[in-house]
Structures are given as structure tokens and as C-alpha cells.
Tab-separated table of C-alpha atoms (C1' of nucleotides) in Angstrom:
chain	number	residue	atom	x	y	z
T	1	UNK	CA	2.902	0.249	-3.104
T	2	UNK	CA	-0.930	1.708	-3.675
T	3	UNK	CA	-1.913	3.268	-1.191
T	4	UNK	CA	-6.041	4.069	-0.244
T	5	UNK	CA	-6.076	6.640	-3.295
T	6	UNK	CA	-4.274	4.521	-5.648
T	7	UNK	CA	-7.450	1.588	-5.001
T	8	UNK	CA	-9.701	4.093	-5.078
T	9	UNK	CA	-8.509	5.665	-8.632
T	10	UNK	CA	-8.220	1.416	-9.689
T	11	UNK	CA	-11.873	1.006	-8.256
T	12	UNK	CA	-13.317	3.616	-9.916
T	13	UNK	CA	-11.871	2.701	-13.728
T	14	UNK	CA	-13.201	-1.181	-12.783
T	15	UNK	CA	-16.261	-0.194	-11.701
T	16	UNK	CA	-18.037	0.516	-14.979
T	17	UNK	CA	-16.263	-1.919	-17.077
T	18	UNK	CA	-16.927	-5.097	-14.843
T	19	UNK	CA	-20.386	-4.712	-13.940
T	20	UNK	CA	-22.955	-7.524	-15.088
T	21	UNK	CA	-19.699	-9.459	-16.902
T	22	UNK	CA	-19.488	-13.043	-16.231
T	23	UNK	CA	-16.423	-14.873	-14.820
T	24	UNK	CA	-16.054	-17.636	-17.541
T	25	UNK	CA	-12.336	-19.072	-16.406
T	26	UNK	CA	-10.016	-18.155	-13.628
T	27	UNK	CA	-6.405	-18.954	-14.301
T	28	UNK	CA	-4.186	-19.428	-11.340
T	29	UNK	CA	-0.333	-19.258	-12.097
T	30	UNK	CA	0.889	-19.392	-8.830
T	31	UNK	CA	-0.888	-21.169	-6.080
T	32	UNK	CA	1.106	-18.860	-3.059
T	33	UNK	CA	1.442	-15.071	-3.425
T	34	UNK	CA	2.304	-13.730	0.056
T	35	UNK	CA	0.005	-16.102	1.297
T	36	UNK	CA	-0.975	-19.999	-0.008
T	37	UNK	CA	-5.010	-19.162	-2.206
T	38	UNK	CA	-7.659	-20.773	-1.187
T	39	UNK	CA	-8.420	-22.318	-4.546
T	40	UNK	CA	-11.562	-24.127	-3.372
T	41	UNK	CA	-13.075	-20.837	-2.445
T	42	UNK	CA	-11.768	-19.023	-5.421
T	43	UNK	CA	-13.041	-21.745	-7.998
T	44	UNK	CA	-16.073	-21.581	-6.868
T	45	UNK	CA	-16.317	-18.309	-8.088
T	46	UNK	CA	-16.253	-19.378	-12.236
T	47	UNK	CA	-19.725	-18.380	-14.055
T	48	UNK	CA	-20.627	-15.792	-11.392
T	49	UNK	CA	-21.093	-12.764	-12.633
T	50	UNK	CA	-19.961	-9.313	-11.309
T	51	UNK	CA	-22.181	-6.936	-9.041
T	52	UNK	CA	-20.044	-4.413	-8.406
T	53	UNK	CA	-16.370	-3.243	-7.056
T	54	UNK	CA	-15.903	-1.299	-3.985
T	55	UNK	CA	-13.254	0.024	-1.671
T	56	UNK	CA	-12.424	-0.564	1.918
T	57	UNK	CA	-8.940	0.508	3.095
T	58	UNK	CA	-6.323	-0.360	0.698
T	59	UNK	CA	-7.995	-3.766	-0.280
T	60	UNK	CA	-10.223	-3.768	-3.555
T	61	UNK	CA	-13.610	-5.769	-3.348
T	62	UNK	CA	-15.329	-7.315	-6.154
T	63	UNK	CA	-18.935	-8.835	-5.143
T	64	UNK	CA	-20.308	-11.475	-7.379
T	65	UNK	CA	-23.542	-13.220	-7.674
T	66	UNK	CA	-23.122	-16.247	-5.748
T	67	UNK	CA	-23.066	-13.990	-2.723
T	68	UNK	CA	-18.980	-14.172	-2.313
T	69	UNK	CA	-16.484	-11.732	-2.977
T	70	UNK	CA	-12.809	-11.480	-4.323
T	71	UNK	CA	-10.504	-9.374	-2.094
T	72	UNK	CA	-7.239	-7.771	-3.506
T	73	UNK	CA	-4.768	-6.259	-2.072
T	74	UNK	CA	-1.590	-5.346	-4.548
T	75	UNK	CA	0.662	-5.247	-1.982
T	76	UNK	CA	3.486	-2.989	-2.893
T	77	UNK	CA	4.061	-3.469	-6.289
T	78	UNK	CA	0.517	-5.376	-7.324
T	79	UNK	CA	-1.275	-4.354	-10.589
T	80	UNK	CA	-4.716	-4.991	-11.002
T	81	UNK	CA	-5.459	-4.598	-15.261
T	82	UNK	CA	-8.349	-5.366	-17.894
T	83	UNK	CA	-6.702	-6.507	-20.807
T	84	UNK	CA	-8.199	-8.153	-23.787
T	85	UNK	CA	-5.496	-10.318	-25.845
T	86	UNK	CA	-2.336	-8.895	-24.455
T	87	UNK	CA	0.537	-11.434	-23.921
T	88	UNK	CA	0.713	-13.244	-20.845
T	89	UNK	CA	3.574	-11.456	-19.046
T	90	UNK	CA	6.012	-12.256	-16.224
T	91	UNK	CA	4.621	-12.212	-12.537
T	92	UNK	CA	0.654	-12.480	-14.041
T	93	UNK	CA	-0.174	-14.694	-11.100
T	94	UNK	CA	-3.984	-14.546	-11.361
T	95	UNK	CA	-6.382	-13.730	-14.485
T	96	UNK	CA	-10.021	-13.726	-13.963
T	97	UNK	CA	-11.160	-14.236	-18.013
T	98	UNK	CA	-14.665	-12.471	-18.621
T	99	UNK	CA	-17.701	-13.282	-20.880
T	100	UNK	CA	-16.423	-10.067	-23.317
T	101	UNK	CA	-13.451	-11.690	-24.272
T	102	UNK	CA	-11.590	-9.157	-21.575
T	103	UNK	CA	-9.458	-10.435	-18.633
T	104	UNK	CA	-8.552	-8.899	-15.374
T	105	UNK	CA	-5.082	-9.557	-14.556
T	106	UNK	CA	-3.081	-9.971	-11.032
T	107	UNK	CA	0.443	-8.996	-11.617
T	108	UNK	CA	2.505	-8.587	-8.671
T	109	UNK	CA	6.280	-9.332	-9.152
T	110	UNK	CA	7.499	-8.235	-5.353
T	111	UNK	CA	4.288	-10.859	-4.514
T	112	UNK	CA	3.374	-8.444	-1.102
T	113	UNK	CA	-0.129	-8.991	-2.646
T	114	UNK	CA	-3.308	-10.930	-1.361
T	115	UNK	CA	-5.710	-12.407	-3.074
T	116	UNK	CA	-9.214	-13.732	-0.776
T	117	UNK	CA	-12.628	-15.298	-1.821
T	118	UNK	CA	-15.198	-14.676	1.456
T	119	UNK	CA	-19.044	-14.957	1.699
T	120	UNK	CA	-19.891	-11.388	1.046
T	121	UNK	CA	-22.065	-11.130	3.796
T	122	UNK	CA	-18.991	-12.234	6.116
T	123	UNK	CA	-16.182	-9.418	5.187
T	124	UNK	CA	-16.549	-7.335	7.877
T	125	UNK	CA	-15.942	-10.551	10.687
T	126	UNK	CA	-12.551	-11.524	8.504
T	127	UNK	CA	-9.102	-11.326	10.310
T	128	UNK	CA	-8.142	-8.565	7.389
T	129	UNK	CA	-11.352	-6.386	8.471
T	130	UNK	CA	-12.411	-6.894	11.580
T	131	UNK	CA	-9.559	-5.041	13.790
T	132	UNK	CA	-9.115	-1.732	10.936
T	133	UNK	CA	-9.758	1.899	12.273
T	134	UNK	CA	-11.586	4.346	10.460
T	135	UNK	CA	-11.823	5.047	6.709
T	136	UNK	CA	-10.330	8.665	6.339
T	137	UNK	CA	-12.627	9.862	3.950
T	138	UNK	CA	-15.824	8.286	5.509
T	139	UNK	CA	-18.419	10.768	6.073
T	140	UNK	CA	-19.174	10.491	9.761
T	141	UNK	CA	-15.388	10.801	10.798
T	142	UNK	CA	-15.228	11.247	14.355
T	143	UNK	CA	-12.730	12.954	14.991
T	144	UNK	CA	-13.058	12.873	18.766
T	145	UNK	CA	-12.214	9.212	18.847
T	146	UNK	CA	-9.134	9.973	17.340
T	147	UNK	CA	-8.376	12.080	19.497
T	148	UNK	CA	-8.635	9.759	22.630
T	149	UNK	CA	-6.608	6.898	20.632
T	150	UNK	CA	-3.533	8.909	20.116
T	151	UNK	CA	-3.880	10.269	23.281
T	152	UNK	CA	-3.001	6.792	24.391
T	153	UNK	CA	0.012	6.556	22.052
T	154	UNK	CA	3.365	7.420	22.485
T	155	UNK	CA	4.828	6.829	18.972
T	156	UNK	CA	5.572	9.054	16.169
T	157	UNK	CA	2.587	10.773	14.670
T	158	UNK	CA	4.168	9.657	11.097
T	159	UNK	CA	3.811	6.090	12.504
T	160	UNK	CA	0.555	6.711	13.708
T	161	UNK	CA	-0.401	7.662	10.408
T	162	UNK	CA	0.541	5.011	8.952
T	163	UNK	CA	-1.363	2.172	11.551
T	164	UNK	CA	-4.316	0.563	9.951
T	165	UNK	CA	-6.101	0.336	13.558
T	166	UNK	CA	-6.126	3.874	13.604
T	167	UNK	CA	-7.163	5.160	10.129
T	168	UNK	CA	-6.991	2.930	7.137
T	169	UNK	CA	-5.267	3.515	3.646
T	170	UNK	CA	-2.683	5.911	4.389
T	171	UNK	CA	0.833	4.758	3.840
T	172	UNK	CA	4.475	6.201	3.499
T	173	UNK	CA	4.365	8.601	0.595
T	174	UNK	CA	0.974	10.284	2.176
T	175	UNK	CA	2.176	10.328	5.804
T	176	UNK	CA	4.499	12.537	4.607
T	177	UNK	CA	2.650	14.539	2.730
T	178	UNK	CA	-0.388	15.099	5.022
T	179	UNK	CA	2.467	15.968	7.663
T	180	UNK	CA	3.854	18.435	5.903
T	181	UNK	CA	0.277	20.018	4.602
T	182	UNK	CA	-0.762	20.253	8.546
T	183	UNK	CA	2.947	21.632	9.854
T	184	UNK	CA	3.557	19.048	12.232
T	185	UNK	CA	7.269	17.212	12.628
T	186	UNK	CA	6.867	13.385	11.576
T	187	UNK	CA	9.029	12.861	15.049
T	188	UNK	CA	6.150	14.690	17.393
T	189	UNK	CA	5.236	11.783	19.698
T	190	UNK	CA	1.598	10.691	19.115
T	191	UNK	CA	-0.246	11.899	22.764
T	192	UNK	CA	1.776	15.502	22.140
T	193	UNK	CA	-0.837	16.624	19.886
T	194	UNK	CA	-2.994	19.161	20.996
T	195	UNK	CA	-6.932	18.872	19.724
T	196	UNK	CA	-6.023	21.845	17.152
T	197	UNK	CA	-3.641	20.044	15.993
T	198	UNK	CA	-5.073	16.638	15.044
T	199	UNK	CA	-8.299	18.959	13.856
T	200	UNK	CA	-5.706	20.129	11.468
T	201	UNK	CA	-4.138	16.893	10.578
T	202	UNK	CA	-7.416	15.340	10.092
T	203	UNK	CA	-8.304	18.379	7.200
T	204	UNK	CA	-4.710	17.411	5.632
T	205	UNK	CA	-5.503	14.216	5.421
T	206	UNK	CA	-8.689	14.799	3.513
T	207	UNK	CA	-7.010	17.603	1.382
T	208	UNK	CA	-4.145	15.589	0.444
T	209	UNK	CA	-6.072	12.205	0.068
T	210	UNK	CA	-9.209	13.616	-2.054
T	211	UNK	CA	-6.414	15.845	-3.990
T	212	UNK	CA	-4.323	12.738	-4.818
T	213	UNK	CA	-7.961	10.647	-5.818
T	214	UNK	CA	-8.872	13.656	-8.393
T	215	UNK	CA	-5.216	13.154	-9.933
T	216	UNK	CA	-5.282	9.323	-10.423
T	217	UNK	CA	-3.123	8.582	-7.926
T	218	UNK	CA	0.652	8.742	-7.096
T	219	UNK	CA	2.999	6.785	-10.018
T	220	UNK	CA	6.404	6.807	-8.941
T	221	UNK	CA	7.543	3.216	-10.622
T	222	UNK	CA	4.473	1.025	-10.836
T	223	UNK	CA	1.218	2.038	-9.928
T	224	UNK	CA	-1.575	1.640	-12.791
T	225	UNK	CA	-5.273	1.927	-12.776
T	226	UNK	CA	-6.866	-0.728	-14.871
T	227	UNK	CA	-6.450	0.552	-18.774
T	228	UNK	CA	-2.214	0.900	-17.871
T	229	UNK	CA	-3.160	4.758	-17.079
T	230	UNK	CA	-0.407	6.515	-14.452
T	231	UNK	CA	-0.960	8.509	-11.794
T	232	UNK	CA	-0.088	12.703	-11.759
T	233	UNK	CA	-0.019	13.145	-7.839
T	234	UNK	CA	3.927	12.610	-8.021
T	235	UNK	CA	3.859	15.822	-10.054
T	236	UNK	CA	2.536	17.524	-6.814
T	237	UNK	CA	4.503	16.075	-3.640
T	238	UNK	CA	6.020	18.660	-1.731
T	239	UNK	CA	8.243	16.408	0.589
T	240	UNK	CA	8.278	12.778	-0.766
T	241	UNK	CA	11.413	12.306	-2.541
T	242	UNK	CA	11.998	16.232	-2.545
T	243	UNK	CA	15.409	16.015	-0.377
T	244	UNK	CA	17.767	18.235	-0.587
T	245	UNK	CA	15.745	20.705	-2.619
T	246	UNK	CA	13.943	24.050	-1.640
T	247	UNK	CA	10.822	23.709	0.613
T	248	UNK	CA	8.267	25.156	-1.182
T	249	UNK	CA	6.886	27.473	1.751
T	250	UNK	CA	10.555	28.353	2.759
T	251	UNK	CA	13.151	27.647	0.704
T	252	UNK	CA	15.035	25.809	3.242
T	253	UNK	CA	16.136	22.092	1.704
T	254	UNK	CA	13.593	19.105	2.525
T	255	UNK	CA	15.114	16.812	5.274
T	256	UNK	CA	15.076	12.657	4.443
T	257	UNK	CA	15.377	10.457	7.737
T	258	UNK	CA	14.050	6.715	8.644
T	259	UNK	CA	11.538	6.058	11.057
T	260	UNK	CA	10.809	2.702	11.846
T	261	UNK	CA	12.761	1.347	8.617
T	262	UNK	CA	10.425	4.016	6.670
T	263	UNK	CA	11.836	6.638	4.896
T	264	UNK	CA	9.954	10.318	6.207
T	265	UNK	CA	10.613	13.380	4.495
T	266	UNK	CA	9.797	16.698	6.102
T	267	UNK	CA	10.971	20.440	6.138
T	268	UNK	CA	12.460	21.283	9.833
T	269	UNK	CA	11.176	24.984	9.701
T	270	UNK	CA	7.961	24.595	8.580
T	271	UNK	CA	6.715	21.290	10.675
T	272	UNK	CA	6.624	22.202	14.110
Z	1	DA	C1'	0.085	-3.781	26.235
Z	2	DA	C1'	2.904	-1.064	23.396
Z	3	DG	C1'	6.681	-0.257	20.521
Z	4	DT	C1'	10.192	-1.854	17.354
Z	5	DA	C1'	12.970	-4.858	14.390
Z	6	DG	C1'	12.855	-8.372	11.167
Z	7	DT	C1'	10.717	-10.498	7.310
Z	8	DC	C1'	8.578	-11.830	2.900
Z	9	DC	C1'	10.137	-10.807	-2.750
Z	10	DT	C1'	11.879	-8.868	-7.224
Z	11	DG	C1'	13.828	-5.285	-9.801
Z	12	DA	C1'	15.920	-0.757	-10.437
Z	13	DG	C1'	19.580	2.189	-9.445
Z	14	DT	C1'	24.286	3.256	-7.842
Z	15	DG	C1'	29.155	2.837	-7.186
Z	16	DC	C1'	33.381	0.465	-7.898
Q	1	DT	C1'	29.996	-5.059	-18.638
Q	2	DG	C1'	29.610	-7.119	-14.304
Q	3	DC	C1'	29.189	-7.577	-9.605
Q	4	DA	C1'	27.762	-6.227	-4.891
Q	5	DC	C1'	25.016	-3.501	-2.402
Q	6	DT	C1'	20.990	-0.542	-1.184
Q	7	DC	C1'	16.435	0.728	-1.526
Q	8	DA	C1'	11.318	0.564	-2.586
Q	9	DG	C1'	4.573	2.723	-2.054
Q	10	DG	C1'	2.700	-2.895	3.056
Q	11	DA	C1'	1.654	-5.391	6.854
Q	12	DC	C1'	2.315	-9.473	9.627
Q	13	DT	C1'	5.069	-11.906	13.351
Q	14	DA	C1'	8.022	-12.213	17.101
Q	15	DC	C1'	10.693	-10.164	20.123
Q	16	DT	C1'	11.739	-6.730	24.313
DNA sequence: AAGTAGTCCTGAGTGC
DNA sequence: TGCACTCAGGACTACT
């Protein structure tokens, strides 16, 4: 489901709200999500209190003061809510209850999500870390290294996209949309970019990721930030889930097609 | 090594 | 109304 904006938009409403609060309980309601919880690591974690929340790729990171960290990732359908009294609902695997009488709820009914405890100082060396690419947004991009990895790669640029070893956080909705904002066909092979090209993709991605981050995000059935707010991105795709109606540029219908098992949508005049 | 297909899971939507 | 079928925003594993 969330893609890198969607944490970022979740990270940024937890952020404020969580700091200095102290984990007083931590309720586990089901002991495997996509993978079995380490629930010695994770209870460890009651009575620290929060430092702060951060970002990397899609996963959301919140460092305590025992020097470990909770990892999240929601998966495809994951919610990650403060809530204070609200009725336990269906699918609320995992509820972290705070010192403020608030609780920060897991709810993930597809159960694609992940939930980690690891040393803080040891993120970056974990299986989940260690092997991703670069963060799109980061400010030191290099753009040349990009460069030289799809030059190596002979798969669809949508696909590319969409690899975590390459760039982090951008999944199928965005692919499509960055693709569409640079002109380039989701079919191109990888290595047939020229260097114009992926300098023009790599300003898409920024433009469409930083664009999606200032409208909380993309909502099309379940994504949330942390007070239940939606997203407004969806308002502003111009291929994802447009087919069959006028390209905005030229009028021509959007085209829908599967790559990989993913649905792309593009416009065949306008992506070259 | 690189690329692709299959897989995990629930719920919403569609068509008969 | 009910049933069967398809599809969904991710990412890992196991093949070729």
C-alpha cells in the first residue's frame, strides 16, 4: 500500500505527538504478521520512552531510550494510528499504550506488514537496510550512479522504478506517475535511457514525490496518517487508474497494461 | 547474475 | 441475495 510519501506524511503527524511519551504496555494480538515478532526484543521495549520517529524508505522508525528502535512497515494495507479510547477493532495486531492515556495502533488486515525491534545503533547492518539504494529525496543524490546501475539493466524502466536496490520508496501508483511526468514509456528497457533522460526522470521523481508529501499522500482505499486523516494526491494522478479517459496533455485515452503482475498506466503519445 | 513468476492475506467490487 | 472470480498501493523466495 504506502508508499515513501505515504510514511513520510504518517512520520511527520507522529513526530510531534510521540516525542518524550513513555511506552507503559505493548499489546500483541497476533504473534505472526508476515513474519513470526520477535517478542523478546519487542518487550523489552515497555517503559522506554520515545526519542523521536524518522523515515528510511518505506519503513517508519521509532527510536526509544533504551537505545533500540521499532521498525514498521504497513505493508500494503497497514495503518499506523494514535487513538485514545477507541474500540479495539478487527486486524489491530499491535498497540503500543502510552503514558497520556493515547495508544498507537498496528492495523493491517492483508498482514503484508512488518513489525522489528533492533539496537538503534545496528539498523543500517539489518537484512531490511543493508542492501537498499538511494533515498530519492536525499540531498546528495548522485545521479551519476544511477546512471551506471541502469546502464547495467535490461528491464523495464517502470520495474526499475520500482526496485528498492536502486532507489527506495517508490512503488506502483508513483512509477506511473513519475513516468508519465518525465515522458518516458513504462516498457523502455532500463540501459535505453539516455543521460537526459534519467536527468529528467530523476526531476519527476522529486516533483511528483515532494508534490504527493505536501498533499498527505495518495488515499485510494486505505491509507491514513495517524489522526484517520486521508490523503488528496489521488485528486491529482494523471495516469493511475485514469484508463480509458483523456490524457491530460493530449486528449488521447490513458492505456492500462501489466508488467510484471503490476498494473502500469501510461499515455502512448506522450511517453516516448 | 539477472529477470520473472509465484506467493503471502483479506476485503471490495463485478458479473452472473 | 449469493456465489465465484478478479484485483489491490509490497517485497521476498525460488525458479529459469
Amino acid at each position: 500500500m504506502p508508499e515513501m510519501p505515504e510514511i513520510e506524511v504518517i512520520k511527520n503527524s507522529l513526530q510531534n505527538k510521540l516525542q518524550k511519551k513513555q511506552i507503559i504496555d505493548i499489546e500483541i494480538n497476533r504473534l505472526s504478521i508476515r513474519y513470526p515478532l520477535d517478542i523478546d526484543s519487542i518487550m523489552q521495549n515497555k517503559f522506554a520512552e520515545i526519542i523521536e520517529c524518522r523515515r528510511i524508505a518505506k519503513y517508519l522508525i521509532i527510536d526509544l531510550s533504551n537505545n533500540f528502535s521499532f521498525v514498521f512497515h504497513l505493508g500494503m494495507s497497514g495503518r499506523l494510528q494514535i487513538k485514545n479510547n477507541a474500540p479495539k477493532l478487527k486486524h489491530d495486531h499491535f498497540i503500543l499504550a502510552l503514558n497520556n492515556d493515547e495508544k498507537i495502533i498496528f492495523n493491517d488486515y492483508r498482514r503484508f506488514g512488518m513489525i522489528y525491534s533492533f539496537p538503534t545503533k545496528t539498523i543500517m547492518q539489518q537484512d531490511i537496510f543493508s542492501k537498499l539504494g538511494q533515498e530519492p529525496l536525499q540531498k546528495n543524490f548522485d545521479i551519476n550512479l544511477l546512471i551506471s546501475q541502469l546502464a547495467k539493466r535490461n528491464i523495464p524502466i517502470k520495474n526499475a522504478l520500482m526496485d528498492n536496490k536502486l532507489i527506495t520508496g517508490i512503488g506502483n501508483i508513483y512509477a506511473s506517475e513519475i513516468l508519465f511526468q518525465s515522458a518516458i514509456n513504462p516498457f523502455r528497457a532500463a540501459n535505453s535511457l539516455s543521460k537526459e533522460e534519467i536527468k529528467s526522470l530523476v526531476k519527476a521523481i522529486e516533483f511528483v514525490l515532494e508534490l504527493a508529501i505536501k498533499n498527505n499522500g495518495t488515499t485510494l482505499r486505505d491509507f491514513a496518517d495517524s489522526k484517520g486523516k486521508i490523503g488528496e494526491f489521488q485528486n491529482l494522478l494523471k495516469v493511475y487508474a485514469r484508463d480509458g479517459k483523456a490524457c491530460l496533455i493530449c486528449s488521447n485515452p490513458i492505456l492500462k497494461a501489466k508488467q510484471s503482475g503490476r498494473t502500469s498506466f501510461y499515455c502512448i503519445t506522450c511517453q516516448n
